[in-house]
Short mmCIF file of C-alpha atoms in Angstrom, two decimals:
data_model
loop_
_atom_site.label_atom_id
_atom_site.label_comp_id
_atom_site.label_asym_id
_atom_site.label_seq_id
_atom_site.Cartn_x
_atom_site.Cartn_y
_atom_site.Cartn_z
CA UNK A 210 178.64 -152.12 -94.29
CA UNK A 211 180.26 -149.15 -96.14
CA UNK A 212 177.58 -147.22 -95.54
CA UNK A 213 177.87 -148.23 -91.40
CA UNK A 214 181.49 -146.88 -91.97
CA UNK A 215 180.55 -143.65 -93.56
CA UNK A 216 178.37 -142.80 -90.78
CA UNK A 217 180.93 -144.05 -88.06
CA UNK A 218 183.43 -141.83 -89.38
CA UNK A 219 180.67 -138.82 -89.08
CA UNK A 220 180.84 -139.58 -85.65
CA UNK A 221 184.85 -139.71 -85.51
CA UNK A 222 184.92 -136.33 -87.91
CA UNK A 223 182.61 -134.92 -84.93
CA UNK A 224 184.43 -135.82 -82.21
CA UNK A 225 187.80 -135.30 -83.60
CA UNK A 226 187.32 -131.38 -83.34
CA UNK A 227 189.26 -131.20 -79.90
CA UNK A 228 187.37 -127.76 -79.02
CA UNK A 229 183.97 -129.49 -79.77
CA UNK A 230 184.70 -132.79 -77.69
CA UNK A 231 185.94 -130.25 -74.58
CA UNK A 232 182.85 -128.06 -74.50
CA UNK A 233 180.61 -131.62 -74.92
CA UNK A 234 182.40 -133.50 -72.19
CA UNK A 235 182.09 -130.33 -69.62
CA UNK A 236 178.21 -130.43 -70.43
CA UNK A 237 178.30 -134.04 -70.24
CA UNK A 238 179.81 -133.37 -66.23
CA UNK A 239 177.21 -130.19 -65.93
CA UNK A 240 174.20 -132.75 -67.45
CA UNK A 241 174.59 -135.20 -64.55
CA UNK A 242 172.59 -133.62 -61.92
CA UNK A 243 169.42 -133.36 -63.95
CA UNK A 244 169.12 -137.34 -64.03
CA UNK A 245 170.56 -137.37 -60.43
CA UNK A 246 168.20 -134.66 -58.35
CA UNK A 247 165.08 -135.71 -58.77
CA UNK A 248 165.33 -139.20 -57.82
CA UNK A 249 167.76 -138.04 -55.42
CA UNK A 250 165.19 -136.10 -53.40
CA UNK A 251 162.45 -138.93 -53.95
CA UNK A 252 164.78 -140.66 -51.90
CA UNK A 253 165.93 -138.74 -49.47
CA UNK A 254 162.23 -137.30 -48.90
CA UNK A 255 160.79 -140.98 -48.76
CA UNK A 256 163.65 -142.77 -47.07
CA UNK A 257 163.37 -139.96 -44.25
CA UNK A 258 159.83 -139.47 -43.59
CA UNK A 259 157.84 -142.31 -45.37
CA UNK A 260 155.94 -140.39 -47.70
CA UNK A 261 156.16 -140.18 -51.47
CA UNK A 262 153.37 -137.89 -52.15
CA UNK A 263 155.61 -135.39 -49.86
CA UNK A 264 158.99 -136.53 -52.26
CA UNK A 265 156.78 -135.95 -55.49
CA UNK A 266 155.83 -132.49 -54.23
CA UNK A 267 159.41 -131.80 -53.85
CA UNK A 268 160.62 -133.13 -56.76
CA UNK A 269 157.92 -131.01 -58.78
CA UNK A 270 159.21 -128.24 -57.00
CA UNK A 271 162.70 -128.20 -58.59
CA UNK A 272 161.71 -129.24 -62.09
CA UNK A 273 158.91 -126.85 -61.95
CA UNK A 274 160.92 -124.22 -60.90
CA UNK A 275 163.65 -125.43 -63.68
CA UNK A 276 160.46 -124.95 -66.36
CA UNK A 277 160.10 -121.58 -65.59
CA UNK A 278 163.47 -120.73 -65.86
CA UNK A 279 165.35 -122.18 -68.50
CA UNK A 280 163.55 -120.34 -71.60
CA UNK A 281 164.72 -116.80 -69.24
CA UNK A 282 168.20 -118.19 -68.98
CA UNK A 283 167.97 -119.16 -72.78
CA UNK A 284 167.58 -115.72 -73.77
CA UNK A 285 169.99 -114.29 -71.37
CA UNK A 286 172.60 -116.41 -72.65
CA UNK A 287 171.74 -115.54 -76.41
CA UNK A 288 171.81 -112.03 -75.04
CA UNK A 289 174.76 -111.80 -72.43
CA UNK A 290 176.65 -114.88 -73.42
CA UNK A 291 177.24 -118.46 -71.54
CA UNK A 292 179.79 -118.20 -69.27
CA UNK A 293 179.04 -115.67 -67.20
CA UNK A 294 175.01 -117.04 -66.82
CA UNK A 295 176.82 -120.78 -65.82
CA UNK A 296 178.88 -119.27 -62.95
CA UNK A 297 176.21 -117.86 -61.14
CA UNK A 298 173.37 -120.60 -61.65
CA UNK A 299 175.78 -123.12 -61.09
CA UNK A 300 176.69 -121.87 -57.32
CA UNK A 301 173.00 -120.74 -56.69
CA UNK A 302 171.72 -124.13 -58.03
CA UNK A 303 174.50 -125.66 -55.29
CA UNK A 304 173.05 -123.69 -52.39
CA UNK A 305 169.75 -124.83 -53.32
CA UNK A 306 170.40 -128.64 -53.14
CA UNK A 307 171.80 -128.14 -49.38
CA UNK A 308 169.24 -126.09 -48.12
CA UNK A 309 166.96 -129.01 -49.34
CA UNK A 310 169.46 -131.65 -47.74
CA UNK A 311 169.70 -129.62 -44.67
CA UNK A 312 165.67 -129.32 -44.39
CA UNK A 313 164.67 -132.65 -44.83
CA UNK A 314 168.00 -133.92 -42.39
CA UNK A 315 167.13 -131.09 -39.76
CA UNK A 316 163.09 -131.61 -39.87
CA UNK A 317 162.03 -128.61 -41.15
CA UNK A 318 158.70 -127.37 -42.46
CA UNK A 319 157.88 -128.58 -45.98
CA UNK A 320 157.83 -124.84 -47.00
CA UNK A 321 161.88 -124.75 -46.15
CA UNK A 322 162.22 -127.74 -48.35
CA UNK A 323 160.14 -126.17 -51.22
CA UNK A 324 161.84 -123.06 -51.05
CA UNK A 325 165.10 -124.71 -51.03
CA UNK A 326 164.11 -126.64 -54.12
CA UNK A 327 162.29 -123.84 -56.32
CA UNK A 328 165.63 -122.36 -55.72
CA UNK A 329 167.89 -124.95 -56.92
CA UNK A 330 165.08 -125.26 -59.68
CA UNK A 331 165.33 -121.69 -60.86
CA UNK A 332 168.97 -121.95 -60.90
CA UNK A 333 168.85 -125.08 -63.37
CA UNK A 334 171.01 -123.83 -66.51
CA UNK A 335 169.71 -124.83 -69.78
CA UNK A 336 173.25 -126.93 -70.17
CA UNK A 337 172.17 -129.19 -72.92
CA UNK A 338 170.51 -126.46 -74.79
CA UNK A 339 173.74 -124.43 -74.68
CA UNK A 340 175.37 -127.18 -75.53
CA UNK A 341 173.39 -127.88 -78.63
CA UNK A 342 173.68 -124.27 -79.03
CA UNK A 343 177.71 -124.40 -79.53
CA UNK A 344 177.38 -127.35 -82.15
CA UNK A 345 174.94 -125.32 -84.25
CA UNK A 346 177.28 -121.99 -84.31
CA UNK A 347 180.02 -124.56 -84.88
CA UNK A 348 178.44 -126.41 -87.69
CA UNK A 349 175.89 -124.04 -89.22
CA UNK A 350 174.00 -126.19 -91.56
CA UNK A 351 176.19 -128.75 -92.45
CA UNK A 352 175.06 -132.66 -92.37
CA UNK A 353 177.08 -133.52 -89.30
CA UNK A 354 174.98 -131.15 -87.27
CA UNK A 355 172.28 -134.17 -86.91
CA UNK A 356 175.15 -136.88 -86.01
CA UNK A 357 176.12 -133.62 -83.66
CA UNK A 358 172.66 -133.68 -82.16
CA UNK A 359 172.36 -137.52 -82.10
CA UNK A 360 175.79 -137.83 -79.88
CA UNK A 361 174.11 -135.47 -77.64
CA UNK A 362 171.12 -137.63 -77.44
CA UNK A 363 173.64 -140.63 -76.30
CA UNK A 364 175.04 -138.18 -74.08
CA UNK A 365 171.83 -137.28 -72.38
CA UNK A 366 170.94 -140.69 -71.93
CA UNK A 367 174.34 -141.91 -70.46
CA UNK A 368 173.73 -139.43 -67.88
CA UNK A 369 170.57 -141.31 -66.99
CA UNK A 370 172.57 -144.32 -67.27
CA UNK A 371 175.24 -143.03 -64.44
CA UNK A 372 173.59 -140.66 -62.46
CA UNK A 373 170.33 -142.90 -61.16
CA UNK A 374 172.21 -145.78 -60.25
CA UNK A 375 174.77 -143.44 -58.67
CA UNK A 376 172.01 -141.37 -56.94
CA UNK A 377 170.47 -144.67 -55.62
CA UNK A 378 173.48 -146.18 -54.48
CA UNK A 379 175.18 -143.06 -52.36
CA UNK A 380 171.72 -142.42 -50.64
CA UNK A 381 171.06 -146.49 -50.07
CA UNK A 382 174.56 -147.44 -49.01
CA UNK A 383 176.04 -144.33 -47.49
CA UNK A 384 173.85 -141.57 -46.91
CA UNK A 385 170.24 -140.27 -47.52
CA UNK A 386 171.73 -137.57 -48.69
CA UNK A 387 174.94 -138.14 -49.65
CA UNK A 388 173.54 -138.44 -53.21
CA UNK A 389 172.18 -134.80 -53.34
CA UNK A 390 175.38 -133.44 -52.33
CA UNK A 391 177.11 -134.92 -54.74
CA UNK A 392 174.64 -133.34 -57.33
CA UNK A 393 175.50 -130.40 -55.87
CA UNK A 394 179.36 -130.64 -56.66
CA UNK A 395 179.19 -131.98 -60.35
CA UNK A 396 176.70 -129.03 -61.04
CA UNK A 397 179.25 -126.61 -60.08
CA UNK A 398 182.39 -128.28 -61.34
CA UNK A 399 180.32 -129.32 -64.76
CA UNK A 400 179.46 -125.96 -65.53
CA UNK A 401 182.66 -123.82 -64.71
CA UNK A 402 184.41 -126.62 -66.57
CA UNK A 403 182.05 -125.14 -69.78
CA UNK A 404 182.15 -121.78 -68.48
CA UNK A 405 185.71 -121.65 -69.22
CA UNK A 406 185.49 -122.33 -72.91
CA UNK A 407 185.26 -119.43 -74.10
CA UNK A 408 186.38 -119.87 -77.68
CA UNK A 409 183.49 -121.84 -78.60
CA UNK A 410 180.78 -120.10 -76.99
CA UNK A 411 178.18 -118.70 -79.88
CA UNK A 412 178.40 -115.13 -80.51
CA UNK A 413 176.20 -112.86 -78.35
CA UNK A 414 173.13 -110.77 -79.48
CA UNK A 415 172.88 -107.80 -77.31
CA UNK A 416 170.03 -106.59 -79.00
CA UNK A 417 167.68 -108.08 -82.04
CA UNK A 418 166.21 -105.06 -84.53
CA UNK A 419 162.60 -104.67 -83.67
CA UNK A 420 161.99 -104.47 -87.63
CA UNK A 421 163.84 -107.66 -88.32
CA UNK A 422 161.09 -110.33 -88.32
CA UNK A 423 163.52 -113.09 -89.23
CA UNK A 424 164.51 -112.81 -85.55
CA UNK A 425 160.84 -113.92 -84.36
CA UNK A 426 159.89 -117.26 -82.73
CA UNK A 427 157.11 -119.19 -84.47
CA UNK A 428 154.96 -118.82 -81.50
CA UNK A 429 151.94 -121.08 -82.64
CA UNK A 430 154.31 -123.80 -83.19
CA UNK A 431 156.65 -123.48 -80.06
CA UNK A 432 153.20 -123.63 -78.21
CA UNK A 433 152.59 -127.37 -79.81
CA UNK A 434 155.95 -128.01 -79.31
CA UNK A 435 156.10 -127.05 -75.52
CA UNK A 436 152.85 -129.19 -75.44
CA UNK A 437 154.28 -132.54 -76.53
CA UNK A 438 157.64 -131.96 -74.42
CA UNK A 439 155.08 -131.54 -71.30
CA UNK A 440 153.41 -135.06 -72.03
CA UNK A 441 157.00 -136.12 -72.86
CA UNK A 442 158.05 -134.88 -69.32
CA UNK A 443 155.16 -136.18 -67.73
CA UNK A 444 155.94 -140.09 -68.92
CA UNK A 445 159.99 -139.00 -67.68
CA UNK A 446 158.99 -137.58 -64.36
CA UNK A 447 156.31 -140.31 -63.62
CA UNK A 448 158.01 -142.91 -64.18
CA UNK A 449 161.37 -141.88 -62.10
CA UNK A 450 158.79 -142.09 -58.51
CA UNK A 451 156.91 -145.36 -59.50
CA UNK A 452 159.86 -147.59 -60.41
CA UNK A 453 161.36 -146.26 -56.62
CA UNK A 454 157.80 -146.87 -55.45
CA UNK A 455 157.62 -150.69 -57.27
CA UNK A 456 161.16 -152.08 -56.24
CA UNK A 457 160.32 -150.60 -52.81
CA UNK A 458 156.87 -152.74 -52.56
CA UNK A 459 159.12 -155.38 -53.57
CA UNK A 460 161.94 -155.06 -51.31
CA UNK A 461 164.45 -154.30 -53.98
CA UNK A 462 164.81 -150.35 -53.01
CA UNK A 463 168.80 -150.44 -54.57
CA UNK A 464 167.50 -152.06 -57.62
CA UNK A 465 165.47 -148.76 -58.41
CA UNK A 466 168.62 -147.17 -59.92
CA UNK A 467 169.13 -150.22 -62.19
CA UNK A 468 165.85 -150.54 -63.44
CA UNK A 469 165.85 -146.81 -64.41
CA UNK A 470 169.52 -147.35 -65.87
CA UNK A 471 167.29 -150.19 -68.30
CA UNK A 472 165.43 -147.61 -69.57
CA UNK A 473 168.45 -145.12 -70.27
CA UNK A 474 170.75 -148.05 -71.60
CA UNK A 475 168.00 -148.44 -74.23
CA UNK A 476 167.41 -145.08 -75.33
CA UNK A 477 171.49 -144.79 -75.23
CA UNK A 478 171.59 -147.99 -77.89
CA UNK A 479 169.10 -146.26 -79.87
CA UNK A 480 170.75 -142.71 -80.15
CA UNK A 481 173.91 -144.36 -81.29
CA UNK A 482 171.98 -146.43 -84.19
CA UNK A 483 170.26 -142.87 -84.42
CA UNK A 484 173.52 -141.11 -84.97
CA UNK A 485 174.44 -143.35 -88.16
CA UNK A 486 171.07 -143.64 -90.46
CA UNK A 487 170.91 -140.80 -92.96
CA UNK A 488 167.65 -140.16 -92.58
CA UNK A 489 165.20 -139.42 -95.38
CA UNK A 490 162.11 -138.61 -93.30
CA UNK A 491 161.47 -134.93 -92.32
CA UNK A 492 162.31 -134.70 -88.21
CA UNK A 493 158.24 -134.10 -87.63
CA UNK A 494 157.29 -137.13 -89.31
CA UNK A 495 159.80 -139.36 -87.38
CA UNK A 496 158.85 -136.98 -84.23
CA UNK A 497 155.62 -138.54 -84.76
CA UNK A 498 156.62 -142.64 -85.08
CA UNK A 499 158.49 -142.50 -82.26
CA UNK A 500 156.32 -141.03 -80.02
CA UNK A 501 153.57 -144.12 -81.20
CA UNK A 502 156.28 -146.21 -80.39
CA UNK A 503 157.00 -144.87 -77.13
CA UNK A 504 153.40 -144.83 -76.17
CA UNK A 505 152.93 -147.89 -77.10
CA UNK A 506 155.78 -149.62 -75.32
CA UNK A 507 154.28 -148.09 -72.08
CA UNK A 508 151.14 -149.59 -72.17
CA UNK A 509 152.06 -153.53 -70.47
CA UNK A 510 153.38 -151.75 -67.67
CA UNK A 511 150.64 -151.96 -65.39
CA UNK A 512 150.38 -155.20 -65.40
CA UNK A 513 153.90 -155.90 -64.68
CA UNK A 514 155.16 -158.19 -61.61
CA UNK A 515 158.62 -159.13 -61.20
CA UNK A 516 161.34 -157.17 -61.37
CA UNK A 517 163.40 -158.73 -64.04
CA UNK A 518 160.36 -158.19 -66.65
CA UNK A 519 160.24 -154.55 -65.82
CA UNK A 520 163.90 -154.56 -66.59
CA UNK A 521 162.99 -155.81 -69.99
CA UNK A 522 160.03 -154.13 -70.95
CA UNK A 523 161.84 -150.58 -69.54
CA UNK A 524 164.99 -151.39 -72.43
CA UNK A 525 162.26 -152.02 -74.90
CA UNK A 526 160.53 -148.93 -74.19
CA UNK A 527 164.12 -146.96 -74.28
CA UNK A 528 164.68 -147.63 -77.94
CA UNK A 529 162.19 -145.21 -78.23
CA UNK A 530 163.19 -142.31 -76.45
CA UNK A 531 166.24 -140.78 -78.06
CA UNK A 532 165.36 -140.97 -81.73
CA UNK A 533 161.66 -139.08 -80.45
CA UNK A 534 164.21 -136.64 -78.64
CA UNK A 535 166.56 -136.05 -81.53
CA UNK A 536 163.75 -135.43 -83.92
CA UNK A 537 162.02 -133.15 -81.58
CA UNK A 538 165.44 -131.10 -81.63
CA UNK A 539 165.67 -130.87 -85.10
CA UNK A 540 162.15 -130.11 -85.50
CA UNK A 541 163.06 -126.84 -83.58
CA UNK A 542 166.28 -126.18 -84.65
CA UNK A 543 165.03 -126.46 -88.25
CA UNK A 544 161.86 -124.30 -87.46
CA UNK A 545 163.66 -120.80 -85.49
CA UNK A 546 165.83 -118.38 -86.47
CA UNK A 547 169.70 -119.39 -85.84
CA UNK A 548 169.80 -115.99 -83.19
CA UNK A 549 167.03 -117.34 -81.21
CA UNK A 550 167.52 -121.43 -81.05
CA UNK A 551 169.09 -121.31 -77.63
CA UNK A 552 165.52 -119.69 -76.28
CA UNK A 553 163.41 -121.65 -77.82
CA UNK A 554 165.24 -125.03 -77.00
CA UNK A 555 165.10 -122.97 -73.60
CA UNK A 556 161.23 -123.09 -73.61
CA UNK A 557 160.91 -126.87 -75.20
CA UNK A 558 163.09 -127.94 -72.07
CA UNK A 559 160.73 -125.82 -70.18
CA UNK A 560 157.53 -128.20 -71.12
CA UNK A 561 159.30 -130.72 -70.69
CA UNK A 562 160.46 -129.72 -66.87
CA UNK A 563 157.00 -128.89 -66.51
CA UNK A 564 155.67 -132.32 -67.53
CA UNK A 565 158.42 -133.98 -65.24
CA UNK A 566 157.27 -131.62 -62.26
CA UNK A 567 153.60 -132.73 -62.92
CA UNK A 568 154.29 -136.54 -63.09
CA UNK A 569 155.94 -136.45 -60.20
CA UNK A 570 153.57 -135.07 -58.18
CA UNK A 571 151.00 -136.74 -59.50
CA UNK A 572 152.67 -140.00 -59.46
CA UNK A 573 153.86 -139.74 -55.87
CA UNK A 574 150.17 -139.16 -55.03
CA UNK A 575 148.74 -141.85 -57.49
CA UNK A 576 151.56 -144.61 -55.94
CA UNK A 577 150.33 -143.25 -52.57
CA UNK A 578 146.69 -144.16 -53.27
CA UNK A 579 147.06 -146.88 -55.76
CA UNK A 580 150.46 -148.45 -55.36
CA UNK A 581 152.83 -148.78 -58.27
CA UNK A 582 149.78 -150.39 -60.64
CA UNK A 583 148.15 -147.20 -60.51
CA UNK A 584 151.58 -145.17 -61.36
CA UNK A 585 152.26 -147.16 -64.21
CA UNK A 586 148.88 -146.20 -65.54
CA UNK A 587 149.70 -142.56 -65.21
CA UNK A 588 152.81 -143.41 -67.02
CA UNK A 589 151.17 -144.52 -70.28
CA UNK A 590 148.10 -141.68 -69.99
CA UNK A 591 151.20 -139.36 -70.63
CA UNK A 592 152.36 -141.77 -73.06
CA UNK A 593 148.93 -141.17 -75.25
CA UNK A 594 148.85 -137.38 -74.45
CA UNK A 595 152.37 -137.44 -76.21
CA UNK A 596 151.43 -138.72 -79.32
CA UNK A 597 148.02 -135.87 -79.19
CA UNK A 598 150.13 -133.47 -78.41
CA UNK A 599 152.85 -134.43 -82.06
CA UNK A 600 150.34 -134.81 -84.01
CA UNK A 601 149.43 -131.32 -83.18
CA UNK A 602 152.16 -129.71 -84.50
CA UNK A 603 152.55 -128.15 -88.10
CA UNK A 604 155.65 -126.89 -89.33
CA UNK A 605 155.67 -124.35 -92.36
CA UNK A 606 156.73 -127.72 -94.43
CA UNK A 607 153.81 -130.08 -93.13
CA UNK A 608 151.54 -127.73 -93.75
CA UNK A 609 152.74 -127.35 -97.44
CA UNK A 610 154.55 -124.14 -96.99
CA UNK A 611 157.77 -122.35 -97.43
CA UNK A 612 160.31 -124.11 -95.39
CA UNK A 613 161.49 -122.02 -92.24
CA UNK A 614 165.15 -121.66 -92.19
CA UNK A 615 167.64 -120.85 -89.16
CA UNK A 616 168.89 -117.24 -90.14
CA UNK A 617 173.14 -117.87 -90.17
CA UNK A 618 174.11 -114.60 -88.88
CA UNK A 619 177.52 -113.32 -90.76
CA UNK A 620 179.67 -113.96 -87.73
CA UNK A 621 183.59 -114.56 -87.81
CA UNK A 622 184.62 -118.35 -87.41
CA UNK A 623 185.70 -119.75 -84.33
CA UNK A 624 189.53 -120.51 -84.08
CA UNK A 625 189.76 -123.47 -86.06
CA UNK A 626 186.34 -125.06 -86.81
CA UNK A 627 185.97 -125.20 -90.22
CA UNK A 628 189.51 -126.88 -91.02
CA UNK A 629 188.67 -128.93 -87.87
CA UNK A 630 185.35 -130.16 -89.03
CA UNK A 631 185.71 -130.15 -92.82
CA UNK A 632 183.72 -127.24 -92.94
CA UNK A 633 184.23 -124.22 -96.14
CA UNK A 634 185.01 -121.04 -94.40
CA UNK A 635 181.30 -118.84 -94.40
#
């Protein structure tokens, strides 16, 4: 119990920090539209002209165009700073969404509606990585960086608690659309609202010394880690078009939302209960058990018939996603210098988009030919690739080496942090 308390009051000592709690609301706000878009455009695609191998194309569209350009905004805001990179993705990202809304309502060519989403794709900030970004120039190395990373976790997954089951219901109940648009105004309003919070934006790094090979990205294991967050993706991205495709077969279309918010709800429970053990496992090694258990959960689904059970299996299978996430964070965080984490959480999102783009076109085609039962299997193929693709990767510790360390640049302190959060003056 005292130890419960101890790790309870981590998360109160976190969130007490009024800057910190600012900046993580506002990319809480920005956040929403990534758990919002793609379903949003699954529906408004399939509710419009029948076909959810043309929504899954879509869909891959934008997170494919998202994978491409989040590591490139990553380093552009390690370069140039945040605020002025949120601004302008945040209104191109808006014009995107309703040139997508206005295709599909207006009956355009497919090509206007790809175009319209590999530009609101392309203008998809990295706002969780810049987030994460701001917590790690806030705390450095100190302990409550992982309770730091675990409330982002929660946050993450309350967005995919809210924003499906707000998706579904605007474009079920009022609009086809009306979902997208939304999307379109928390994107905007999200990021300014971090934009403007300036004081606890990391420093910027105009230019790295060519000589200074601290600064370099482990390449060989940002490849294995880009690898697992594209099977990751894939299981995300699959499984957003085949729960729309099953509670469509079974003429519970509004449930969709729901039944994805089971899944969230679960991983949200988890990160909490993530957020207070003081872990003695490295983050690879408990990178790797969660990703078994994640696979494993996936692998009933097939066989799956009424709704309710889905419900249940898909909060099962959610106690599995945050802690993997969380670990797969600190794997990286723990692994790249301190000047170069928001790039290379930049490209680990950018597998990850990837994977979503490929599961959902290949799960709007496989519901297409094989109905939801043939989804679901795609869904845990991804699940097994996952746990291939973790057990590939070697950090400098697993593979009995020297320990890579973030380099902590010699920066002044933010306005307040370290009395704020406990923290000795650097």
């Amino acid at each position: 119990m005292a130890r419960a308390a101890r790790r309870f009051g981590a998360y109160a000592t976190v969130l007490g920090d009024a800057p910190a709690r600012g900046f993580s609301l506002a990319g809480f706000v920005a956040r929403l539209p990534q758990s919002m878009t793609g379903i949003g455009i699954v529906l408004l695609v399939s509710l419009t002209s029948g076909s959810f191998a043309r929504a899954g194309v879509v869909a891959a569209a934008v997170t494919l165009a998202g994978a491409v350009a989040a590591p490139l905004w990553g380093r552009v805001m390690d370069r140039a700073g945040q605020a002025r990179v949120l601004v302008g993705t945040a209104l191109g990202y808006a014009v995107g969404v309703l040139v997508v809304v206005a295709s599909v309502e207006g009956g355009w060519p497919l090509p206007a509606t790809v175009g319209g989403a590999l530009l609101a794709g392309l203008c998809f900030t990295p706002t969780g990585s810049s987030v994460r970004a701001r917590w790690s120039h806030r705390l450095r190395d100190s302990p409550l960086l992982d309770t730091a990373f675990a409330l982002e976790a929660v946050i993450d997954e309350l967005t995919f608690v809210v924003g499906p089951v707000l998706v579904t219901f605007l474009a079920t109940t009022v609009d086809p659309a009306a979902g997208l648009v939304v999307c379109a105004v928390l994107g905007v309003l999200g990021s300014l609202l971090l934009a403007v919070q300036r004081s606890t934006e990391p420093p910027r790094r105009p230019r790295l010394h060519r000589a200074d090979r601290t600064s370099r990205l482990p390449f060989r294991l940002l490849a294995m880690v880009v690898l697992a967050s594209w099977a990751c993706g894939g299981v995300f991205g699959s499984m957003e078009v085949v729960v729309v495709a099953f509670a469509r077969e079974r003429d519970v279309l509004g449930w969709s939302g729901v039944l994805l918010m089971c899944w969230a709800a679960g991983s949200l429970l988890a990160g909490v209960v993530a957020g207070l053990v003081a872990w003695r496992r490295a983050p690879l090694a408990r990178y790797r058990i969660g990703a078994v258990v994640l696979a494993v959960s996936l692998l009933p689904m097939p066989f799956v018939g009424p709704p309710w059970l889905l419900g249940v299996l898909l909060t099962v299978s959610g106690f599995a996603i945050a802690p993997t996430l969380i670990a797969a964070v600190s794997v990286v965080q723990t692994s790249v210098p301190a000047v170069r984490l928001t790039e290379a959480l930049g490209w680990s999102g950018t597998g990850m988009s990837a994977g979503v783009a490929t599961g959902a076109a290949l799960g709007g085609a496989s519901v297409d030919q094989m109905a939801s039962t043939g989804g679901f299997v795609l869904v845990a193929a991804f699940g097994l690739l996952l746990v291939v693709g973790v057990l590939l990767i070697r950090t400098p510790t697993s593979a009995g080496g020297t320990p890579v360390l973030p380099v902590v640049p010699v920066v002044p302190e933010s306005r307040g942090a370290p009395d704020a959060l406990g923290q000795p003056a650097r």
